CSV table of C-alpha atoms in Angstrom, one decimal:
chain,number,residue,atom,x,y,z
I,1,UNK,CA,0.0,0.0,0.0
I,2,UNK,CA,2.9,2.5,0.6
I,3,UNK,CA,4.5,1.6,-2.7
I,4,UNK,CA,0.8,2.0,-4.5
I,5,UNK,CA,0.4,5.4,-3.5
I,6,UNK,CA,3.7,7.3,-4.7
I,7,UNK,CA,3.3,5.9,-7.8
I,8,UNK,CA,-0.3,7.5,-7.7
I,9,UNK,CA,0.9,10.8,-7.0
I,10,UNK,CA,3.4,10.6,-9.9
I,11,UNK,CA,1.0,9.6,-12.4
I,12,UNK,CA,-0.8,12.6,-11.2
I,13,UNK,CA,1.8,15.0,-11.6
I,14,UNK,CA,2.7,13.6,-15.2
I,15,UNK,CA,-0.7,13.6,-16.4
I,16,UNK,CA,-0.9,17.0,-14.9
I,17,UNK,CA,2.1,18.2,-16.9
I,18,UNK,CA,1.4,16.8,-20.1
I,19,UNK,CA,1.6,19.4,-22.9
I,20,UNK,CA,-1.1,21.2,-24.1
I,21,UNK,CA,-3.2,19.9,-27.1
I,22,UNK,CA,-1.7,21.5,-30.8
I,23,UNK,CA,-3.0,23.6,-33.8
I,24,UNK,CA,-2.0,21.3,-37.1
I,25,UNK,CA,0.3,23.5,-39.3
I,26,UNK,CA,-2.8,25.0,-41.0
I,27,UNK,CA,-3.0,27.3,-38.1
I,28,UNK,CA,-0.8,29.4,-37.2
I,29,UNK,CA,-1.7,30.7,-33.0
I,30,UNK,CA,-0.6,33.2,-31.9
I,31,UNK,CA,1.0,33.2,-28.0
I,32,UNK,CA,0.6,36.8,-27.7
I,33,UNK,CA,-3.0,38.1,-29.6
I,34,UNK,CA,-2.0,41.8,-31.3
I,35,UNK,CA,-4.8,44.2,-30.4
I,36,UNK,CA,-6.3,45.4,-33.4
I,37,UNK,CA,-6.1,49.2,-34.7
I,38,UNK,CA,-9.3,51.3,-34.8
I,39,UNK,CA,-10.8,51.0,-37.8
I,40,UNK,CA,-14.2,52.0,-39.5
I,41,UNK,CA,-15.8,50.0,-42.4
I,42,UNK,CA,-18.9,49.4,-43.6
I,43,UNK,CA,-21.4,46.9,-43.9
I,44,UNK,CA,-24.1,45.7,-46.3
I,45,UNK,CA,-26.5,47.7,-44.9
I,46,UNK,CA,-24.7,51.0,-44.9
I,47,UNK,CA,-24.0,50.8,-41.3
I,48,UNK,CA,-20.4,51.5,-40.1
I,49,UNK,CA,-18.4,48.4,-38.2
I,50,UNK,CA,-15.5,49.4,-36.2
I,51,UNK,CA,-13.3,47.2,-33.6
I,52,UNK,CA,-16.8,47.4,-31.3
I,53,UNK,CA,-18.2,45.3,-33.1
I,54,UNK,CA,-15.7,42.4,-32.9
I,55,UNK,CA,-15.9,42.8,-29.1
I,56,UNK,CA,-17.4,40.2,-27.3
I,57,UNK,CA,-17.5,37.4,-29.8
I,58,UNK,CA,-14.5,35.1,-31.4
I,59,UNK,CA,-14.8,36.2,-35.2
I,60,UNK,CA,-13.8,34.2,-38.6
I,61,UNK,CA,-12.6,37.4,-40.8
I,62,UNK,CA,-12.4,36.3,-44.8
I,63,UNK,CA,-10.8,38.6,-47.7
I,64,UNK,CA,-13.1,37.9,-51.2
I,65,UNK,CA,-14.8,39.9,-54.0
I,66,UNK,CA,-18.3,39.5,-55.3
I,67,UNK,CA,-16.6,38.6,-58.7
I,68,UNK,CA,-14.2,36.1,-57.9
I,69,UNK,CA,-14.9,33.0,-59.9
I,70,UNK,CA,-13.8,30.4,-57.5
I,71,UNK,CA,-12.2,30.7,-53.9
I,72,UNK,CA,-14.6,33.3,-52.4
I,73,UNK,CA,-17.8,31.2,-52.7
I,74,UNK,CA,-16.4,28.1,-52.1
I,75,UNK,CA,-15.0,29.3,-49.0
I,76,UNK,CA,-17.9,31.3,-47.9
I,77,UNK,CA,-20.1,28.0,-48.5
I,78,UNK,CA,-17.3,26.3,-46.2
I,79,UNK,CA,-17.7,29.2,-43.6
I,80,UNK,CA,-21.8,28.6,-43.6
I,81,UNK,CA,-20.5,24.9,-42.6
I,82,UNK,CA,-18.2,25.8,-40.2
I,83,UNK,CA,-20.2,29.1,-37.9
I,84,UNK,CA,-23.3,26.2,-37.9
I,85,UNK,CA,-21.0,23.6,-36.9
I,86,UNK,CA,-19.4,25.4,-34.1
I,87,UNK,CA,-22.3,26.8,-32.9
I,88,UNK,CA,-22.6,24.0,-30.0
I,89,UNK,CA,-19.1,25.1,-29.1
I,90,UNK,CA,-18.9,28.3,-29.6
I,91,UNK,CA,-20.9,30.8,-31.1
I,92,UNK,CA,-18.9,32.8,-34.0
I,93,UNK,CA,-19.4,35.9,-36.2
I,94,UNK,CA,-18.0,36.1,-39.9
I,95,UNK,CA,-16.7,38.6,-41.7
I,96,UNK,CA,-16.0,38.5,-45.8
I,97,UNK,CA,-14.3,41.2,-46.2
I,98,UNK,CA,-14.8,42.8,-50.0
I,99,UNK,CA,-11.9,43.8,-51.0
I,100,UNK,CA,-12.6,45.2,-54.4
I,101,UNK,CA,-14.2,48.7,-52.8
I,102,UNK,CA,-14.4,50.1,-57.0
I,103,UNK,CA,-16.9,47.4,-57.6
I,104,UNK,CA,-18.4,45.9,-54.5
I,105,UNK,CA,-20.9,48.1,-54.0
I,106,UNK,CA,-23.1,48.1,-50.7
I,107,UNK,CA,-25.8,47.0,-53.1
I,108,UNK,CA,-23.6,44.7,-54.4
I,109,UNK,CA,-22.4,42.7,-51.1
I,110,UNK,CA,-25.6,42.7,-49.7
I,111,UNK,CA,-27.0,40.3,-52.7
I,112,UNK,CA,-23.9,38.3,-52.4
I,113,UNK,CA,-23.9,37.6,-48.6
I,114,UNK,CA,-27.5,36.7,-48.6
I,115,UNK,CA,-26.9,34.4,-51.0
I,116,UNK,CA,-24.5,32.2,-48.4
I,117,UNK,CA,-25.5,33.5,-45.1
I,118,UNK,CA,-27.5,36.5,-44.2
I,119,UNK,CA,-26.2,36.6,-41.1
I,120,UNK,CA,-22.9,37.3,-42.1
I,121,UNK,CA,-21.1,40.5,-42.6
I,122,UNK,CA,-20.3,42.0,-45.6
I,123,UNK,CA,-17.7,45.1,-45.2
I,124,UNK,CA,-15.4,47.0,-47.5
I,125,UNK,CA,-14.4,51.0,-47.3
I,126,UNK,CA,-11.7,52.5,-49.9
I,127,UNK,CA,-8.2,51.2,-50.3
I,128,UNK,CA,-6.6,53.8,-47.7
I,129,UNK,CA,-8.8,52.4,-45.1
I,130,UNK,CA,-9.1,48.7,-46.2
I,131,UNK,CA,-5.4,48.1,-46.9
I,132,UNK,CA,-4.1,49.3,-43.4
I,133,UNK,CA,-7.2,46.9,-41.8
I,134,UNK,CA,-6.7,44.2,-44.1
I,135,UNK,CA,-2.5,44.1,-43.1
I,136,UNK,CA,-3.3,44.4,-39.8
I,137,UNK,CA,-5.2,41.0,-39.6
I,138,UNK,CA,-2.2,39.6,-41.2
I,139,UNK,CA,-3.9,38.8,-44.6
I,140,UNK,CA,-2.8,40.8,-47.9
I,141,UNK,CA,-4.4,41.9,-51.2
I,142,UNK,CA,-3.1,43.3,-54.5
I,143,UNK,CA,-5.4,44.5,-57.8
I,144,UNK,CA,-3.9,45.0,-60.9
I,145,UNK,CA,-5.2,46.4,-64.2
I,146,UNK,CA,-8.2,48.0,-62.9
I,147,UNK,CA,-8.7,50.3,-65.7
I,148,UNK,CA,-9.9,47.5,-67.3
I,149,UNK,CA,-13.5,46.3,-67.5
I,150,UNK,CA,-12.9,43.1,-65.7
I,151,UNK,CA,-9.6,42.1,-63.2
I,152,UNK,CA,-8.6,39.8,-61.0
I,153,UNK,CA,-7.7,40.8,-57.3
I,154,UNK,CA,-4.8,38.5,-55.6
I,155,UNK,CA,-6.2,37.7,-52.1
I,156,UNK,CA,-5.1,35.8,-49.1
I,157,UNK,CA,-7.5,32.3,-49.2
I,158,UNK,CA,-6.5,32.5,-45.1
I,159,UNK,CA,-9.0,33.0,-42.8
I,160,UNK,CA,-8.4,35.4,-39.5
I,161,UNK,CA,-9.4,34.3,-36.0
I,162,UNK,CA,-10.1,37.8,-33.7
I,163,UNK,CA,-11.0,37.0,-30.4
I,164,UNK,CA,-13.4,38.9,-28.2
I,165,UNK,CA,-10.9,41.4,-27.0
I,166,UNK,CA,-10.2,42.8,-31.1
I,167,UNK,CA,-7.0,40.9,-30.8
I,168,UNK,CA,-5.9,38.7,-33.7
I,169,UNK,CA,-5.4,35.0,-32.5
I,170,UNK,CA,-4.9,33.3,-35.1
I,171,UNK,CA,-4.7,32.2,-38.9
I,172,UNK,CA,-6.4,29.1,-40.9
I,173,UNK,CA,-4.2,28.6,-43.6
I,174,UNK,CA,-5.6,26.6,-47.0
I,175,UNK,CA,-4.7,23.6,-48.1
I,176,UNK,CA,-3.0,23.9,-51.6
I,177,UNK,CA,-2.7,20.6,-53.8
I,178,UNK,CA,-1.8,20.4,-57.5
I,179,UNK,CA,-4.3,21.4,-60.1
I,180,UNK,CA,-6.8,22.8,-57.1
I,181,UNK,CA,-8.4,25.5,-55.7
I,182,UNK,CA,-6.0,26.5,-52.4
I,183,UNK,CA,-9.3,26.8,-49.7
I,184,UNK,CA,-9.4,25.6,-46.0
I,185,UNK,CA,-10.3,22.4,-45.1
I,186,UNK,CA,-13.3,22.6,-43.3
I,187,UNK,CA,-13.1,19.7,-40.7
I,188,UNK,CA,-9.2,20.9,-39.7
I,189,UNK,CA,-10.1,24.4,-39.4
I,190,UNK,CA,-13.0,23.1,-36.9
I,191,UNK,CA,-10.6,20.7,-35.3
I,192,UNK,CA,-8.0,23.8,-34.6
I,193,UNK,CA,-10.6,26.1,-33.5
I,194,UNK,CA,-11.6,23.5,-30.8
I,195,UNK,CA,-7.9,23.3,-29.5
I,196,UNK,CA,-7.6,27.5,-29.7
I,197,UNK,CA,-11.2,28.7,-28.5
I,198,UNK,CA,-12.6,26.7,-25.0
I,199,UNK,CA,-15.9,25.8,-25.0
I,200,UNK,CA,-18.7,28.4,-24.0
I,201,UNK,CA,-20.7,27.5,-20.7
């Protein structure tokens, strides 16, 4: 009986010291979150979003256009996925952020939100607002030949985690395999969220 209850003990104190669970290396987590500048966008409905409005909830921030062919709506129909999926664990908000201000109108993101989720919001502002945000959530753009009557804009497929303080937690990377689409995986990205964001009571 003496020997069994040492031994007890240590396996206590092993158990107790065992590392914490991991993100895969499609997140990246960040030890210290970076408070987010101020900022002021705008929404769908006209109405101004600043860092208030990512107080208070964990967020999933995604860069798109309404006129990307391919990676905006199939990660958007991904996010629907996810924000239901997660919704037992924890509640989140989700952001696509347009960053193609010339042509993504209010009008415009409004009929291309509500096509994926209603509920989600849809926020842009010119480039000398929108490029200092976007940087600062640690996701890039770039446009080129916009004179012309139809362009592609280079975009980050990441998505950005923001927690409930306005501070930027962490980053879903894509996937990228040969002759695909580089988008998240859905299932990993809910798998990391669950190690990164504890479960609300």
């Amino acid at each position: 009986m003496k020997l069994i209850f040492p031994l007890f003990i240590i396996f206590v104190l092993l158990t107790g010291c065992q590392p914490a669970p991991q993100v895969s290396e499609f997140a990246v987590h960040y030890e210290q979150p970076r408070t987010l500048k101020a900022f002021a966008l705008e929404d769908q409905d006209g109405a101004q979003v600043t860092t208030e409005q990512l107080k208070g909830q964990w967020s999933l921030l995604f860069l798109g256009y309404t006129h990307c062919p391919d990676i905006c709506p199939m990660t958007l129909a991904k996010l629907t996925n996810i924000a239901a999926q997660l919704e037992s664990h924890q509640a989140v908000n989700v952001w696509f952020v347009a960053v193609d201000p010339q042509r993504d109108t209010q009008a415009k993101r409004k009929q291309y939100i509500d096509y994926f989720n209603p509920d989600f919001v849809a926020a842009s502002a010119p480039h000398k607002v929108l490029f200092p945000f976007v940087r600062d959530i640690g996701l890039i753009y770039a446009i080129n030949n916009s004179d012309q009557p139809e362009y592609y804009v280079d975009h980050s497929a990441s998505i950005a985690l923001v927690n409930p303080q306005a501070q930027l937690e962490a980053i879903f990377k894509p996937e990228f395999k040969v002759g695909e689409v580089p988008v998240i995986n859905e299932a990993q990205l809910i798998a990391d969220f669950k190690v990164i964001v504890p479960k609300s009571e």
